[in-house]
PDB file of C-alpha atoms and ligand atoms in Angstrom:
ATOM      1  CA  LYS O1060     -11.727  11.280 -11.735  1.00 94.00           C
ATOM      2  CA  LYS O1061     -15.465  11.913 -12.389  1.00 95.00           C
ATOM      3  CA  GLY O1062     -17.968  11.745 -15.035  1.00 96.00           C
ATOM      4  CA  TYR O1063     -21.502  10.520 -16.115  1.00 97.00           C
ATOM      5  CA  VAL O1064     -21.793   6.886 -16.388  1.00 98.00           C
ATOM      6  CA  MET O1065     -24.511   4.175 -16.814  1.00 98.00           C
ATOM      7  CA  ARG O1066     -24.094   0.995 -14.656  1.00 98.00           C
ATOM      8  CA  LYS O1067     -25.660  -2.358 -14.625  1.00 98.00           C
ATOM      9  CA  CYS O1068     -25.610  -4.488 -11.732  1.00 98.00           C
ATOM     10  CA  CYS O1069     -24.879  -7.974 -12.746  1.00 98.00           C
ATOM     11  CA  THR O1070     -23.779 -10.046  -9.491  1.00 98.00           C
ATOM     12  CA  ASP O1071     -24.190  -8.684  -5.903  1.00 97.00           C
ATOM     13  CA  PRO O1072     -21.672  -8.505  -3.289  1.00 94.00           C
ATOM     14  CA  ASN O1073     -22.146 -11.831  -1.852  1.00 93.00           C
ATOM     15  CA  GLY O1074     -21.516 -13.555  -5.254  1.00 96.00           C
ATOM     16  CA  LYS O1075     -24.929 -14.110  -5.970  1.00 98.00           C
ATOM     17  CA  LYS O1076     -26.574 -13.172  -9.317  1.00 98.00           C
ATOM     18  CA  THR O1077     -28.276  -9.627  -8.944  1.00 98.00           C
ATOM     19  CA  PRO O1078     -32.092 -10.406  -9.114  1.00 98.00           C
ATOM     20  CA  PHE O1079     -34.424  -9.364 -12.135  1.00 98.00           C
ATOM     21  CA  GLY O1080     -35.898  -5.996 -11.305  1.00 98.00           C
ATOM     22  CA  ARG O1081     -32.582  -4.751 -10.318  1.00 97.00           C
ATOM     23  CA  ARG O1082     -30.699  -5.522 -13.386  1.00 98.00           C
ATOM     24  CA  GLY O1083     -31.335  -2.686 -15.337  1.00 98.00           C
ATOM     25  CA  TRP O1084     -28.861   0.202 -16.593  1.00 98.00           C
ATOM     26  CA  LYS O1085     -29.084   3.375 -14.587  1.00 96.00           C
ATOM     27  CA  MET O1086     -27.071   6.884 -14.818  1.00 96.00           C
ATOM     28  CA  PHE O1087     -24.957   8.261 -12.307  1.00 94.00           C
ATOM     29  CA  TYR O1088     -22.397  10.875 -11.724  1.00 94.00           C
ATOM     30  CA  CYS O1089     -19.537   8.754 -10.668  1.00 94.00           C
ATOM     31  CA  THR O1090     -16.470  10.017  -8.627  1.00 93.00           C
ATOM     32  CA  LEU O1091     -13.400   8.100  -7.690  1.00 94.00           C
ATOM     33  CA  ARG O1092     -11.925   9.023  -4.514  1.00 90.00           C
ATOM     34  CA  ASP O1093      -9.576   7.061  -2.023  1.00 89.00           C
ATOM     35  CA  LEU O1094     -10.310   3.809  -3.636  1.00 93.00           C
ATOM     36  CA  VAL O1095     -14.056   4.231  -3.544  1.00 93.00           C
ATOM     37  CA  LEU O1096     -16.332   4.818  -6.574  1.00 95.00           C
ATOM     38  CA  TYR O1097     -19.158   7.085  -5.422  1.00 91.00           C
ATOM     39  CA  LEU O1098     -22.362   6.953  -7.564  1.00 93.00           C
ATOM     40  CA  HIS O1099     -23.999  10.072  -7.346  1.00 90.00           C
ATOM     41  CA  LYS O1100     -27.662  10.646  -8.894  1.00 87.00           C
ATOM     42  CA  ASP O1101     -26.177  13.774 -10.678  1.00 87.00           C
ATOM     43  CA  GLU O1102     -23.517  16.555 -10.307  1.00 87.00           C
ATOM     44  CA  HIS O1103     -25.883  18.387  -7.879  1.00 81.00           C
ATOM     45  CA  GLY O1104     -26.257  15.250  -5.600  1.00 74.00           C
ATOM     46  CA  PHE O1105     -22.392  15.273  -5.763  1.00 73.00           C
ATOM     47  CA  ARG O1106     -21.831  18.976  -4.862  1.00 72.00           C
ATOM     48  CA  ARG O1107     -24.287  19.124  -2.286  1.00 70.00           C
ATOM     49  CA  SER O1108     -24.192  16.042  -0.082  1.00 59.00           C
ATOM     50  CA  GLN O1109     -20.749  14.796  -1.074  1.00 56.00           C
ATOM     51  CA  MET O1110     -20.029  11.512   1.011  1.00 54.00           C
ATOM     52  CA  SER O1111     -23.389  11.018   2.517  1.00 55.00           C
ATOM     53  CA  ASP O1112     -25.269  10.870  -0.895  1.00 55.00           C
ATOM     54  CA  ASN O1113     -26.139   7.197  -1.652  1.00 55.00           C
ATOM     55  CA  LEU O1114     -23.671   5.659   0.614  1.00 60.00           C
ATOM     56  CA  HIS O1115     -25.153   1.849  -0.356  1.00 61.00           C
ATOM     57  CA  ASN O1116     -24.001   3.063  -3.843  1.00 81.00           C
ATOM     58  CA  ALA O1117     -20.195   3.288  -2.953  1.00 91.00           C
ATOM     59  CA  ILE O1118     -18.143   0.499  -4.268  1.00 95.00           C
ATOM     60  CA  ARG O1119     -14.909  -0.067  -2.907  1.00 95.00           C
ATOM     61  CA  ILE O1120     -12.191  -0.880  -5.462  1.00 96.00           C
ATOM     62  CA  HIS O1121      -9.389  -2.080  -3.340  1.00 95.00           C
ATOM     63  CA  HIS O1122      -8.355  -5.298  -4.886  1.00 96.00           C
ATOM     64  CA  ALA O1123     -10.799  -4.550  -7.831  1.00 98.00           C
ATOM     65  CA  LEU O1124     -10.251  -5.161 -11.383  1.00 98.00           C
ATOM     66  CA  ALA O1125     -11.512  -3.302 -14.472  1.00 98.00           C
ATOM     67  CA  THR O1126     -11.877  -4.811 -17.887  1.00 98.00           C
ATOM     68  CA  LYS O1127     -13.282  -3.956 -21.321  1.00 98.00           C
ATOM     69  CA  ALA O1128     -16.387  -5.988 -21.491  1.00 98.00           C
ATOM     70  CA  THR O1129     -15.734  -7.173 -24.906  1.00 98.00           C
ATOM     71  CA  ASP O1130     -18.270  -9.907 -24.524  1.00 98.00           C
ATOM     72  CA  TYR O1131     -20.797  -7.590 -23.748  1.00 98.00           C
ATOM     73  CA  THR O1132     -22.099  -6.634 -27.166  1.00 98.00           C
ATOM     74  CA  LYS O1133     -25.754  -4.947 -26.727  1.00 98.00           C
ATOM     75  CA  LYS O1134     -23.820  -1.437 -25.861  1.00 98.00           C
ATOM     76  CA  GLN O1135     -20.450   0.459 -26.611  1.00 98.00           C
ATOM     77  CA  HIS O1136     -18.044   1.497 -24.595  1.00 98.00           C
ATOM     78  CA  VAL O1137     -18.709  -0.880 -21.453  1.00 98.00           C
ATOM     79  CA  PHE O1138     -16.399  -2.194 -19.008  1.00 98.00           C
ATOM     80  CA  ARG O1139     -16.652  -4.724 -16.134  1.00 98.00           C
ATOM     81  CA  LEU O1140     -15.801  -4.172 -12.605  1.00 98.00           C
ATOM     82  CA  GLN O1141     -15.171  -7.014 -10.413  1.00 98.00           C
ATOM     83  CA  THR O1142     -14.811  -6.431  -6.759  1.00 98.00           C
ATOM     84  CA  ALA O1143     -13.053  -8.006  -3.898  1.00 97.00           C
ATOM     85  CA  ASP O1144     -16.380  -8.999  -2.507  1.00 96.00           C
ATOM     86  CA  GLN O1145     -17.339 -10.778  -5.711  1.00 97.00           C
ATOM     87  CA  ALA O1146     -19.889  -8.141  -6.853  1.00 98.00           C
ATOM     88  CA  GLU O1147     -19.721  -7.574 -10.536  1.00 98.00           C
ATOM     89  CA  TYR O1148     -20.945  -4.581 -12.296  1.00 98.00           C
ATOM     90  CA  LEU O1149     -21.083  -3.191 -15.956  1.00 98.00           C
ATOM     91  CA  PHE O1150     -20.198   0.523 -16.586  1.00 98.00           C
ATOM     92  CA  GLN O1151     -21.188   2.153 -20.067  1.00 98.00           C
ATOM     93  CA  THR O1152     -19.103   5.196 -20.772  1.00 98.00           C
ATOM     94  CA  SER O1153     -19.193   7.976 -23.171  1.00 98.00           C
ATOM     95  CA  ASP O1154     -16.399   6.746 -25.702  1.00 98.00           C
ATOM     96  CA  SER O1155     -13.546   4.653 -26.207  1.00 97.00           C
ATOM     97  CA  LYS O1156     -11.306   7.291 -24.569  1.00 98.00           C
ATOM     98  CA  GLU O1157     -13.256   7.498 -21.464  1.00 98.00           C
ATOM     99  CA  LEU O1158     -13.358   3.727 -21.379  1.00 98.00           C
ATOM    100  CA  CYS O1159      -9.679   3.269 -21.137  1.00 98.00           C
ATOM    101  CA  SER O1160      -9.353   6.246 -19.029  1.00 98.00           C
ATOM    102  CA  TRP O1161     -11.915   4.750 -16.407  1.00 98.00           C
ATOM    103  CA  VAL O1162     -10.197   1.390 -16.723  1.00 98.00           C
ATOM    104  CA  GLU O1163      -6.991   2.388 -16.036  1.00 97.00           C
ATOM    105  CA  THR O1164      -7.916   4.546 -13.476  1.00 97.00           C
ATOM    106  CA  ILE O1165      -9.634   2.076 -11.510  1.00 97.00           C
ATOM    107  CA  ASN O1166      -6.745  -0.423 -11.884  1.00 97.00           C
ATOM    108  CA  PHE O1167      -3.744   1.662 -11.163  1.00 92.00           C
ATOM    109  CA  VAL O1168      -4.990   4.145  -8.367  1.00 81.00           C
TER     110      VAL O1168
HETATM  111  C1  LIG W1917     -33.090  -5.854 -16.669  1.00 57.10           C
HETATM  112  C2  LIG W1917     -33.006  -4.559 -17.798  1.00 57.10           C
HETATM  113  C3  LIG W1917     -31.636  -4.780 -18.334  1.00 57.10           C
HETATM  114  C4  LIG W1917     -31.366  -6.106 -19.043  1.00 57.10           C
HETATM  115  C5  LIG W1917     -31.541  -7.067 -17.978  1.00 57.10           C
HETATM  116  C6  LIG W1917     -32.812  -7.367 -17.352  1.00 57.10           C
HETATM  117  O1  LIG W1917     -34.619  -5.874 -16.037  1.00 57.10           O
HETATM  118  O2  LIG W1917     -33.933  -5.075 -18.724  1.00 57.10           O
HETATM  119  O3  LIG W1917     -31.344  -3.881 -19.186  1.00 57.10           O
HETATM  120  O4  LIG W1917     -29.947  -6.150 -19.464  1.00 57.10           O
HETATM  121  O5  LIG W1917     -31.308  -8.352 -18.702  1.00 57.10           O
HETATM  122  O6  LIG W1917     -32.963  -8.181 -16.442  1.00 57.10           O
HETATM  123  P1  LIG W1917     -34.702  -5.232 -14.806  1.00 57.10           P
HETATM  124  O7  LIG W1917     -34.665  -3.901 -15.121  1.00 57.10           O
HETATM  125  O8  LIG W1917     -36.410  -5.582 -14.540  1.00 57.10           O
HETATM  126  O9  LIG W1917     -33.817  -5.878 -13.866  1.00 57.10           O
HETATM  127  P2  LIG W1917     -29.454  -5.729 -20.616  1.00 57.10           P
HETATM  128  O10 LIG W1917     -29.796  -4.527 -21.088  1.00 57.10           O
HETATM  129  O11 LIG W1917     -27.831  -6.358 -20.617  1.00 57.10           O
HETATM  130  O12 LIG W1917     -30.104  -6.938 -21.605  1.00 57.10           O
HETATM  131  P3  LIG W1917     -30.643  -9.751 -18.126  1.00 57.10           P
HETATM  132  O13 LIG W1917     -31.138 -10.337 -17.006  1.00 57.10           O
HETATM  133  O14 LIG W1917     -30.517 -10.811 -18.937  1.00 57.10           O
HETATM  134  O15 LIG W1917     -29.222  -9.073 -17.455  1.00 57.10           O
END
């Protein structure tokens, strides 16, 4: 699965709150492959540099959980991703269909 999403970091992989200044929403071209969510700057970055593009922006989703972020009311079509290493992110998708598709894909791969 692939597509554009907005991402907000809430909790860093150590379980500590992401510091102010790094908590903003940012757009990425997101691809899911082999239990890793790769966040590319855009489609071009995805095609050109494949896996080497922003390796630190890769999120391992083995034992991760995606849920609709019904408690987050500032934006629509947002899901929360909690990873095995205790990081937490919010992802905004384009519509409710995309939201369900991302959540199901992440949880059932
Ligand atoms: C954050 C940015 C986010 C905001 C977050 C801010 O600032 O304005 O949009 O989250 O609030 O800290 P920065 O870019 O300097 O990190 P919301 O859009 O959800 O309000 P937060 O600290 O309450 O998460």
